[in-house]
Coordinates of C-alpha atoms and ligand atoms in Angstrom, one line a residue:
X1 CA 88.7 108.4 136.6
X2 CA 84.9 108.6 136.8
X3 CA 83.1 105.9 138.8
X4 CA 80.1 103.9 137.7
X5 CA 77.0 105.1 139.7
X6 CA 74.4 102.8 141.4
X7 CA 70.8 103.1 140.2
X8 CA 68.8 105.6 142.3
X9 CA 65.7 103.5 143.0
X10 CA 66.0 101.1 146.0
X11 CA 65.1 97.4 145.6
X12 CA 61.7 97.6 147.5
X13 CA 60.5 95.5 150.4
X14 CA 60.3 92.2 148.6
X15 CA 63.7 92.9 147.2
X16 CA 65.1 93.7 150.6
X17 CA 63.5 90.6 152.1
X18 CA 64.4 88.1 149.4
X19 CA 67.0 89.6 147.0
X20 CA 69.3 91.5 149.4
X21 CA 72.6 89.8 150.0
X22 CA 71.7 88.7 153.6
X23 CA 67.9 88.9 154.2
X24 CA 67.2 89.5 157.9
X25 CA 65.9 86.2 159.5
X26 CA 63.9 88.3 162.0
X27 CA 62.0 90.1 159.3
X28 CA 61.2 86.9 157.4
X29 CA 60.2 85.1 160.6
X30 CA 58.2 88.1 161.7
X31 CA 56.3 88.1 158.4
X32 CA 55.5 84.4 158.6
X33 CA 54.5 84.7 162.3
X34 CA 52.2 87.6 161.6
X35 CA 50.4 85.7 158.7
X36 CA 50.2 82.6 160.9
X37 CA 48.6 84.4 163.8
X38 CA 46.2 86.2 161.4
X39 CA 45.2 82.9 159.9
X40 CA 44.7 81.4 163.4
X41 CA 42.7 84.3 164.7
X42 CA 40.4 84.6 161.6
X43 CA 39.8 80.8 161.5
X44 CA 38.4 80.9 165.1
X45 CA 36.6 84.2 165.0
X46 CA 33.2 82.5 164.6
X47 CA 33.8 79.3 166.5
X48 CA 35.4 78.3 169.8
X49 CA 39.2 77.9 169.9
X50 CA 40.0 74.2 170.1
X51 CA 42.0 74.8 173.3
X52 CA 45.6 75.2 174.4
X53 CA 46.2 71.5 174.2
X54 CA 45.2 71.3 170.5
X55 CA 47.6 70.9 167.6
X56 CA 47.1 74.4 166.2
X57 CA 48.0 75.7 169.7
X58 CA 51.2 73.6 169.6
X59 CA 51.8 75.0 166.1
X60 CA 51.5 78.5 167.5
X61 CA 54.0 77.6 170.2
X62 CA 56.4 76.3 167.6
X63 CA 56.1 79.6 165.7
X64 CA 56.8 81.5 168.9
X65 CA 59.9 79.4 169.4
X66 CA 61.0 80.1 165.8
X67 CA 60.4 83.9 166.4
X68 CA 62.5 83.7 169.6
X69 CA 65.2 81.8 167.9
X70 CA 65.3 84.4 165.1
X71 CA 65.8 87.1 167.6
X72 CA 68.3 85.5 170.1
X73 CA 70.6 83.4 167.8
X74 CA 73.6 85.4 166.5
X75 CA 73.0 84.4 162.9
X76 CA 76.0 86.3 161.6
X77 CA 78.3 84.0 163.6
X78 CA 76.7 80.7 162.7
X79 CA 77.0 79.0 159.2
X80 CA 74.6 80.7 156.8
X81 CA 72.7 77.5 156.0
X82 CA 71.7 77.0 159.6
X83 CA 69.0 79.8 159.2
X84 CA 67.1 77.0 157.3
X85 CA 66.0 75.8 160.7
X86 CA 63.5 78.6 160.9
X87 CA 61.5 78.0 157.7
X88 CA 61.5 74.3 158.5
X89 CA 60.1 75.1 162.0
X90 CA 57.5 77.3 160.2
X91 CA 56.5 74.4 158.0
X92 CA 56.2 72.2 161.1
X93 CA 54.0 74.9 162.8
X94 CA 51.9 75.1 159.6
X95 CA 51.5 71.3 159.6
X96 CA 50.3 71.4 163.2
X97 CA 47.9 74.2 162.6
X98 CA 46.1 72.2 160.0
X99 CA 45.3 69.3 162.3
X100 CA 41.9 70.6 163.3
X101 CA 38.7 69.1 162.2
X102 CA 36.7 72.4 162.6
X103 CA 38.9 74.5 160.4
X104 CA 42.2 73.5 158.8
X105 CA 45.1 76.0 158.6
X106 CA 45.9 77.8 155.3
X107 CA 48.3 75.5 153.4
X108 CA 49.1 78.5 151.1
X109 CA 51.2 79.9 153.9
X110 CA 53.8 77.2 153.0
X111 CA 54.8 79.6 150.3
X112 CA 56.6 81.8 152.7
X113 CA 59.0 79.2 154.1
X114 CA 59.4 77.7 150.6
X115 CA 60.5 81.1 149.3
X116 CA 62.8 81.5 152.2
X117 CA 64.4 78.1 151.7
X118 CA 64.8 78.6 148.0
X119 CA 66.4 82.0 148.6
X120 CA 68.7 80.6 151.3
X121 CA 69.9 77.4 149.7
X122 CA 69.0 77.6 146.0
X123 CA 67.9 74.4 144.4
X124 CA 69.0 72.4 147.5
X125 CA 66.5 74.7 149.4
X126 CA 63.8 73.6 147.0
X127 CA 64.6 69.9 147.9
X128 CA 64.6 70.7 151.7
X129 CA 61.3 72.7 151.3
X130 CA 59.6 69.8 149.4
X131 CA 60.9 67.2 151.9
X132 CA 59.8 69.4 154.9
X133 CA 56.4 70.1 153.4
X134 CA 55.9 66.4 152.7
X135 CA 56.9 65.1 156.1
X136 CA 55.8 67.9 158.3
X137 CA 52.7 69.1 156.5
X138 CA 51.3 66.5 154.1
X139 CA 52.0 63.2 155.9
X140 CA 50.6 64.4 159.3
X141 CA 47.5 65.8 157.5
X142 CA 46.8 62.6 155.7
X143 CA 47.3 60.6 158.9
X144 CA 45.0 62.9 160.8
X145 CA 42.2 63.3 158.2
X146 CA 42.6 59.9 156.4
X147 CA 43.2 59.2 152.7
X148 CA 40.5 60.5 150.4
X149 CA 40.3 62.4 147.1
X150 CA 40.1 65.9 148.8
X151 CA 43.0 65.3 151.3
X152 CA 45.2 63.7 148.6
X153 CA 44.5 66.6 146.1
X154 CA 45.2 69.3 148.7
X155 CA 48.4 67.6 149.8
X156 CA 49.6 67.2 146.3
X157 CA 48.8 70.9 145.6
X158 CA 50.8 72.0 148.6
X159 CA 53.8 70.0 147.6
X160 CA 53.7 71.3 144.0
X161 CA 53.2 74.9 145.1
X162 CA 56.1 74.6 147.6
X163 CA 58.4 73.0 145.0
X164 CA 57.4 75.6 142.3
X165 CA 57.9 78.6 144.6
X166 CA 61.2 77.4 146.0
X167 CA 62.6 76.6 142.5
X168 CA 61.3 79.9 141.0
X169 CA 63.1 82.0 143.6
X170 CA 66.2 79.8 143.4
X171 CA 66.4 80.2 139.6
X172 CA 65.6 83.9 139.8
X173 CA 68.4 84.4 142.2
X174 CA 70.7 82.4 140.0
X175 CA 69.9 84.7 137.2
X176 CA 70.4 87.8 139.4
X177 CA 73.7 86.5 140.6
X178 CA 74.9 85.6 137.1
X179 CA 73.9 89.1 135.9
X180 CA 75.6 90.7 138.9
X181 CA 78.8 88.6 138.3
X182 CA 78.8 89.7 134.7
X183 CA 78.3 93.3 135.6
X184 CA 81.1 93.0 138.2
X185 CA 83.4 91.3 135.7
X186 CA 82.6 94.1 133.2
X187 CA 83.3 96.7 135.9
X188 CA 86.6 95.1 136.8
X189 CA 87.5 94.9 133.2
X190 CA 86.6 98.5 132.6
X191 CA 88.5 99.6 135.7
X192 CA 91.6 97.7 134.6
X193 CA 91.3 99.1 131.0
X194 CA 91.1 102.7 132.4
X195 CA 94.0 101.9 134.7
X196 CA 96.1 100.7 131.7
X197 CA 95.2 103.8 129.6
X198 CA 96.1 106.0 132.5
X199 CA 99.4 104.1 133.0
X200 CA 100.2 104.4 129.3
X201 CA 99.3 108.0 129.3
X202 CA 101.7 108.6 132.1
X203 CA 104.4 106.5 130.4
X204 CA 104.1 108.3 127.1
X205 CA 104.0 111.7 128.9
X206 CA 107.3 110.7 130.6
X207 CA 108.8 109.6 127.3
X208 CA 107.7 112.7 125.5
X209 CA 109.2 114.8 128.3
X210 CA 112.4 112.9 128.2
X211 CA 113.1 113.1 124.5
X212 CA 115.3 115.9 123.4
X213 CA 112.9 116.9 120.6
X214 CA 110.2 119.6 121.0
X215 CA 106.8 118.1 120.2
X216 CA 103.6 120.1 119.5
X217 CA 100.1 118.9 118.6
X218 CA 97.8 121.4 116.9
X219 CA 94.0 120.9 116.6
X220 CA 92.0 121.4 113.4
X221 CA 91.5 125.1 114.3
X222 CA 95.2 125.8 114.5
X223 CA 95.1 125.8 118.3
X224 CA 98.0 124.4 120.4
X225 CA 96.6 121.2 121.9
X226 CA 99.6 120.0 123.8
X227 CA 103.4 120.2 123.9
X228 CA 106.1 118.5 125.8
X229 CA 108.5 120.0 128.2
X230 CA 111.4 120.4 125.7
X231 CA 109.1 122.5 123.5
X232 CA 108.1 124.7 126.4
X233 CA 111.8 125.7 126.6
X234 CA 111.8 126.7 122.9
X235 CA 108.5 128.6 123.4
X236 CA 110.1 130.7 126.2
X237 CA 113.0 131.6 123.9
X238 CA 110.7 132.5 121.0
X239 CA 107.9 134.2 123.0
X240 CA 109.3 135.6 126.2
X241 CA 106.2 137.7 126.6
X242 CA 103.8 134.8 126.4
X243 CA 101.9 133.0 123.6
X244 CA 98.2 133.1 122.9
X245 CA 97.9 129.4 122.0
X246 CA 97.2 130.0 118.2
X247 CA 99.6 128.8 115.5
X248 CA 101.4 131.5 113.5
X249 CA 102.0 134.0 116.3
X250 CA 105.0 136.1 115.5
X251 CA 107.9 136.3 117.9
X252 CA 111.7 135.9 118.0
X253 CA 111.6 133.4 115.2
X254 CA 114.1 133.7 112.4
X255 CA 114.9 132.1 109.1
X256 CA 117.9 129.7 108.6
X257 CA 120.2 132.7 108.2
X258 CA 119.5 133.6 111.8
X259 CA 118.6 137.2 111.0
X260 CA 115.5 137.5 108.8
X261 CA 112.4 137.4 111.0
X262 CA 109.9 134.8 109.7
X263 CA 106.7 136.2 108.1
X264 CA 103.4 134.8 109.5
X265 CA 102.8 132.5 106.5
X266 CA 106.3 131.1 106.9
X267 CA 105.8 130.1 110.5
X268 CA 106.0 126.3 110.6
X269 CA 103.0 126.0 112.9
X270 CA 100.8 128.0 110.5
X271 CA 102.0 126.0 107.5
X272 CA 101.3 122.8 109.4
X273 CA 97.8 124.0 110.4
X274 CA 97.1 124.5 106.7
X275 CA 97.8 120.8 106.1
X276 CA 101.4 121.3 104.7
X277 CA 103.8 118.5 105.5
X278 CA 107.6 119.2 105.5
X279 CA 111.0 118.1 106.9
X280 CA 114.1 119.9 108.0
X281 CA 112.7 123.4 107.9
X282 CA 115.5 125.3 109.7
X283 CA 114.7 128.2 111.9
X284 CA 116.3 130.1 114.8
X285 CA 114.5 130.9 118.0
X286 CA 115.5 133.5 120.6
X287 CA 117.1 136.9 120.5
X288 CA 120.1 136.5 122.7
X289 CA 123.1 135.3 120.6
X290 CA 124.2 133.2 123.7
X291 CA 121.0 131.3 124.3
X292 CA 119.2 131.3 120.9
X293 CA 118.7 127.8 119.4
X294 CA 118.6 126.5 115.8
X295 CA 115.8 124.1 115.2
X296 CA 115.0 121.7 112.4
X297 CA 111.2 121.4 112.1
X298 CA 109.2 118.6 110.6
X299 CA 105.4 118.5 110.3
X300 CA 102.8 115.8 109.6
X301 CA 99.1 116.1 109.3
X302 CA 96.7 114.1 111.5
X303 CA 93.7 112.8 109.7
X304 CA 90.5 110.9 110.7
X305 CA 89.3 107.7 109.1
X306 CA 87.6 109.7 106.3
X307 CA 90.9 111.4 105.6
X308 CA 89.7 114.7 107.0
X309 CA 92.3 117.0 108.5
X310 CA 91.9 117.0 112.3
X311 CA 95.3 118.5 113.3
X312 CA 99.0 118.4 112.9
X313 CA 102.0 117.2 114.8
X314 CA 105.3 119.1 114.7
X315 CA 108.8 118.0 115.9
X316 CA 111.5 120.5 116.7
X317 CA 115.0 119.1 116.7
X318 CA 117.7 121.2 118.3
X319 CA 120.5 121.6 115.6
X320 CA 122.3 124.5 117.1
X321 CA 125.6 122.7 117.4
X322 CA 125.3 121.3 113.9
X323 CA 124.5 124.8 112.4
X324 CA 127.4 126.4 114.3
X325 CA 129.7 123.6 113.1
X326 CA 128.5 124.2 109.5
X327 CA 129.1 127.9 109.9
X328 CA 132.6 127.2 111.2
X329 CA 133.3 124.7 108.4
X330 CA 132.0 127.1 105.7
X331 CA 134.1 130.0 107.1
X332 CA 137.1 127.7 107.1
X333 CA 136.5 126.4 103.6
X334 CA 135.9 129.9 102.3
X335 CA 139.0 131.3 103.9
X336 CA 141.2 128.4 102.9
X337 CA 139.9 128.5 99.3
X338 CA 140.6 132.3 99.2
X339 CA 144.1 131.6 100.5
X340 CA 144.7 128.9 98.0
X341 CA 143.4 130.9 95.0
X342 CA 146.2 133.5 95.1
X343 CA 149.2 131.2 95.0
X344 CA 147.4 129.0 92.4
X345 CA 146.8 131.9 90.1
X346 CA 150.5 132.7 90.4
X347 CA 151.5 129.1 89.7
X348 CA 149.3 128.9 86.6
X349 CA 150.7 132.2 85.4
X350 CA 154.3 131.1 85.7
X351 CA 153.5 127.7 84.1
X352 CA 152.0 129.5 81.1
X353 CA 155.1 131.6 80.8
X354 CA 157.4 128.6 81.1
X355 CA 155.4 126.6 78.5
X356 CA 155.9 129.4 76.0
X357 CA 159.6 129.1 76.2
X358 CA 161.2 127.2 73.3
X359 CA 164.6 126.6 74.8
X360 CA 163.2 123.8 77.1
X361 CA 163.6 120.1 76.4
X362 CA 160.5 118.3 75.0
X363 CA 160.2 116.2 78.2
X364 CA 160.2 119.3 80.3
X365 CA 157.3 120.6 78.2
X366 CA 155.4 117.5 78.7
X367 CA 156.1 117.6 82.5
X368 CA 154.9 121.2 82.5
X369 CA 151.8 120.2 80.8
X370 CA 151.0 117.7 83.6
X371 CA 151.7 120.4 86.2
X372 CA 149.5 122.8 84.2
X373 CA 146.6 120.2 84.0
X374 CA 146.9 119.5 87.7
X375 CA 147.0 123.2 88.8
X376 CA 144.0 123.7 86.6
X377 CA 142.2 120.8 88.4
X378 CA 143.2 122.4 91.7
X379 CA 141.8 125.7 90.6
X380 CA 138.5 124.2 89.7
X381 CA 138.3 122.3 93.0
X382 CA 139.0 125.5 94.9
X383 CA 136.4 127.3 92.9
X384 CA 133.8 124.5 93.6
X385 CA 134.6 124.7 97.3
X386 CA 134.2 128.5 97.4
X387 CA 131.0 128.1 95.5
X388 CA 129.6 125.5 98.0
X389 CA 130.5 127.8 100.9
X390 CA 128.7 130.7 99.2
X391 CA 125.6 128.5 98.5
X392 CA 125.2 128.0 102.3
X393 CA 125.0 131.7 102.8
X394 CA 121.8 132.0 100.9
X395 CA 120.3 131.7 97.4
X396 CA 122.8 132.1 94.6
X397 CA 123.0 135.5 93.0
X398 CA 122.7 135.4 89.3
X399 CA 123.4 138.2 86.9
X400 CA 121.3 137.7 83.8
X401 CA 122.4 139.2 80.5
X402 CA 121.4 138.4 77.0
X403 CA 123.6 135.4 76.4
X404 CA 124.2 133.3 73.3
X405 CA 123.9 129.8 74.9
X406 CA 124.8 128.2 71.6
X407 CA 128.1 129.9 71.7
X408 CA 128.7 128.8 75.3
X409 CA 128.1 125.2 74.3
X410 CA 130.4 125.4 71.3
X411 CA 133.2 126.9 73.4
X412 CA 132.8 124.2 75.9
X413 CA 132.9 121.5 73.2
X414 CA 136.0 123.1 71.7
X415 CA 137.7 123.1 75.1
X416 CA 136.8 119.5 75.8
X417 CA 137.7 118.2 72.3
X418 CA 141.4 117.4 73.0
X419 CA 140.5 115.4 76.1
X420 CA 137.7 113.6 74.2
X421 CA 140.2 112.8 71.4
X422 CA 142.8 111.6 73.9
X423 CA 140.2 109.3 75.5
X424 CA 138.9 108.1 72.1
X425 CA 135.4 109.4 72.6
X426 CA 133.2 110.8 69.8
X427 CA 132.0 114.3 70.7
X428 CA 128.8 115.4 68.9
X429 CA 127.0 118.7 68.9
X430 CA 123.4 119.5 67.9
X431 CA 122.7 123.2 68.5
X432 CA 121.3 126.1 66.5
X433 CA 123.7 128.7 65.2
X434 CA 122.6 131.2 67.9
X435 CA 120.3 131.0 70.8
X436 CA 120.1 134.2 72.9
X437 CA 118.6 133.8 76.4
X438 CA 118.7 135.9 79.5
X439 CA 120.9 133.9 81.8
X440 CA 124.1 134.4 83.9
X441 CA 126.8 133.8 81.3
X442 CA 129.5 132.6 83.6
X443 CA 127.2 130.3 85.6
X444 CA 125.7 128.8 82.4
X445 CA 129.1 128.1 81.1
X446 CA 129.8 126.3 84.4
X447 CA 126.7 124.1 83.9
X448 CA 127.7 123.1 80.4
X449 CA 131.4 122.5 81.5
X450 CA 130.4 120.4 84.5
X451 CA 128.0 118.2 82.5
X452 CA 130.3 117.8 79.6
X453 CA 133.4 117.0 81.7
X454 CA 131.4 114.4 83.7
X455 CA 130.1 112.8 80.5
X456 CA 133.7 112.4 79.2
X457 CA 135.0 111.3 82.6
X458 CA 132.4 108.6 83.1
X459 CA 132.5 107.3 79.5
X460 CA 135.1 104.7 78.6
X461 CA 137.2 104.9 75.4
X462 CA 135.3 104.1 72.2
X463 CA 132.1 105.7 73.5
X464 CA 130.1 108.7 72.4
X465 CA 129.0 112.0 74.0
X466 CA 126.3 114.1 72.5
X467 CA 125.4 117.7 73.5
X468 CA 122.0 119.0 72.2
X469 CA 120.6 122.4 72.6
X470 CA 117.2 123.7 71.6
X471 CA 114.0 125.3 72.7
X472 CA 111.1 123.2 74.1
X473 CA 108.0 125.5 74.4
X474 CA 109.0 128.3 76.7
X475 CA 112.1 126.6 78.0
X476 CA 115.7 126.3 76.9
X477 CA 116.5 122.6 76.6
X478 CA 120.0 121.4 77.1
X479 CA 120.9 117.7 77.1
X480 CA 124.2 115.9 77.6
X481 CA 124.0 112.3 76.7
X482 CA 126.8 109.7 77.0
X483 CA 127.3 106.0 76.4
X484 CA 129.2 105.6 79.7
X485 CA 129.1 103.6 82.9
X486 CA 125.6 104.8 83.9
X487 CA 124.2 105.3 87.3
X488 CA 122.2 102.9 89.5
X489 CA 118.6 103.9 90.3
X490 CA 119.4 103.9 94.1
X491 CA 122.2 106.4 93.5
X492 CA 120.2 108.7 91.2
X493 CA 118.2 110.2 94.1
X494 CA 121.3 111.4 95.9
X495 CA 123.3 112.4 92.8
X496 CA 122.9 116.1 93.4
X497 CA 123.8 115.9 97.1
X498 CA 127.2 117.5 98.0
X499 CA 130.1 115.1 98.1
X500 CA 128.1 112.2 96.9
X501 CA 129.7 109.8 94.5
X502 CA 128.0 106.9 92.9
X503 CA 129.2 103.3 93.6
X504 CA 130.3 102.7 90.0
X505 CA 132.5 105.8 90.0
X506 CA 134.1 104.9 93.3
X507 CA 134.6 101.2 92.2
X508 CA 136.3 102.3 89.0
X509 CA 138.5 104.8 90.9
X510 CA 137.5 107.7 88.6
X511 CA 138.7 110.9 90.2
X512 CA 136.2 113.4 91.6
X513 CA 134.9 114.9 94.8
X514 CA 131.2 115.0 94.2
X515 CA 130.6 118.7 94.1
X516 CA 130.0 119.4 90.4
X517 CA 126.4 118.2 90.2
X518 CA 125.3 119.9 93.4
X519 CA 126.7 123.2 92.1
X520 CA 125.1 122.6 88.7
X521 CA 121.7 122.1 90.2
X522 CA 121.9 125.2 92.4
X523 CA 122.8 127.3 89.3
X524 CA 119.9 125.8 87.3
X525 CA 117.5 126.3 90.1
X526 CA 118.6 129.8 90.7
X527 CA 117.5 130.4 87.0
X528 CA 114.1 128.9 87.9
X529 CA 114.9 125.7 86.0
X530 CA 115.2 122.0 86.7
X531 CA 117.8 119.3 86.1
X532 CA 116.9 115.7 85.5
X533 CA 118.8 112.5 84.9
X534 CA 117.9 109.4 83.0
X535 CA 120.4 106.5 83.1
X536 CA 121.0 102.8 82.7
X537 CA 124.0 101.1 84.2
X538 CA 126.4 100.1 81.5
X539 CA 124.5 101.9 78.7
X540 CA 124.9 105.6 79.6
X541 CA 123.2 108.6 81.0
X542 CA 121.4 111.7 79.9
X543 CA 121.4 114.9 82.0
X544 CA 118.7 117.3 80.9
X545 CA 118.5 120.9 81.9
X546 CA 115.4 123.0 81.3
X547 CA 115.4 126.8 82.0
X548 CA 112.5 129.2 81.4
X549 CA 113.3 131.7 78.7
X550 CA 110.4 134.1 79.1
X551 CA 112.0 135.9 82.1
X552 CA 111.7 139.6 82.3
X553 CA 114.4 141.4 80.5
X554 CA 116.6 143.5 82.9
X555 CA 115.8 147.2 82.7
X556 CA 119.4 148.2 82.2
X557 CA 122.0 146.0 80.5
X558 CA 123.7 144.3 83.4
X559 CA 127.5 144.5 83.8
X560 CA 129.3 141.4 82.8
X561 CA 130.3 139.5 85.9
X562 CA 133.8 140.1 86.9
Ligands
ADP601 P1 132.4 114.2 90.7 O1 132.3 113.9 89.2 O2 133.5 115.2 91.0 O3 132.5 113.0 91.5 P2 129.7 115.3 90.5 O4 128.9 116.0 91.5 O5 130.0 116.0 89.2 O6 131.1 114.9 91.2 O7 129.0 113.9 90.2 C1 128.6 113.2 91.3 C2 128.6 111.7 90.9 O8 127.6 111.5 89.9 C3 129.8 111.2 90.3 O9 130.8 110.8 91.4 C4 129.4 110.0 89.5 O10 129.3 108.9 90.4 C5 128.0 110.4 89.1 N1 128.0 110.9 87.7 C6 127.9 112.2 87.3 N2 127.8 112.3 86.0 C7 127.9 111.1 85.5 C8 127.8 110.5 84.2 N3 127.7 111.2 83.1 N4 127.8 109.1 84.1 C9 127.9 108.4 85.2 N5 128.0 108.8 86.4 C10 127.9 110.2 86.6

């Protein structure tokens, strides 16, 4: 904390005499005595001294007594106001020195004790000075010289000058004190503000060092400005050989898969230093499989009042346990799904064989149909789970071939028709005879199936489902509209999140696990497209898929996916 410095120039002699906190009585008395003696000597240079028994001589003795007292009395131990005795004695000496018919003493010298009293006692000092001047100077003078115009005028002038001088110094001192008090109050306030800031800085440093999140502040030139202790740990893992303090330095920093090293422009610090804001950017830091950590990074820009970029703040949350748990879960889901698929295929096969037999009773056929439907559901669920596990391993792999999407849609409608009829739902199709686009056939069929089966599932009997297919500019445009239960606006934002189910679907106990739409979206996005939903509760929903169709044709005809 820097201190406020005192001005260099000193206060000067008059300042030291009158404005210092405790003016030295010896100095003031000395000054008066010197002027008194000078006046006495000069007055009698030409004429004879009136004698040791004269009033001026008595005045001189009084001055000497005052000088002696100023030297011998321990003024620092007696009450401060008692020093007033000295200027009062000086006024008495002055009054005596004036009682001389040959040459009267210089009344103007009364200014010195008047200043002294005003300095010492403030406005009360002015009253004392006027009273002392009146009774010790003016009254004896008038008594000695008699009342006439000259003596009255001089007496009056002396009283006025004494009063004026004492009041002037008293009010000047009041102002000085007030200014000093104000400055002192300001200084105290400033010191306490600085203390508060320092305290808050230490508190926030302690908090920042306590939290389990790495925090970094970058300046506008992409330099590291500060970081907390937690982040220093991450830095040691990522940069065991040291860091140069600039954003974007390459090190042991890997993408979410834990193996692909990040390119410079992918480094979170570099992205943040370019004004990008993001959340949950997952990276791994460190080389050693035992100590490396997975981090979820968020970045926000810092801007000044004019909105100019002045830096960025980054938060690094340790998500290692979460990532490892995810990995374990995905491996588990993948292996369980694989294990389930084989017996399920066998069950479905045998059900098909059984259903072809004609020697079975009709109720056995209808029971087999239920078994078949449920094993089919189970198969789709297993496929969805497998798909979800695969999606975590990286971007979905699509095999594009020239595919007639119109045909896919018609097949899907054909397959769904019995279910629609059973549920008393009108199924409409609006599609061109053929529409060839380079897409992954199997995945595209999955998109149409998912949207169509949802539309049927969430539309009550008597409703309508309409599938339209066409081309909108350079995009394939597929829309599945229904007159079903609809989706609340608050649910719409999370609709494509895994395992999310809207409130209405849950309330009406419509079966589902919440995977279909998340898979649909990842298929659409892996084709460079987008999926959107428009819905009104109680009126229905429209799911719209748009996929670019001007993608480059594969050089060789790709094999159909197995
Ligand atoms: P699932 O249908 O198995 O629950 P999805 O991922 O396909 O899972 O759908 C997620 C949620 O979106 C559903 O649970 C349902 O609440 C809502 N949803 C999907 N399609 C529709 C639709 N056509 N009408 C109303 N709600 C829908």
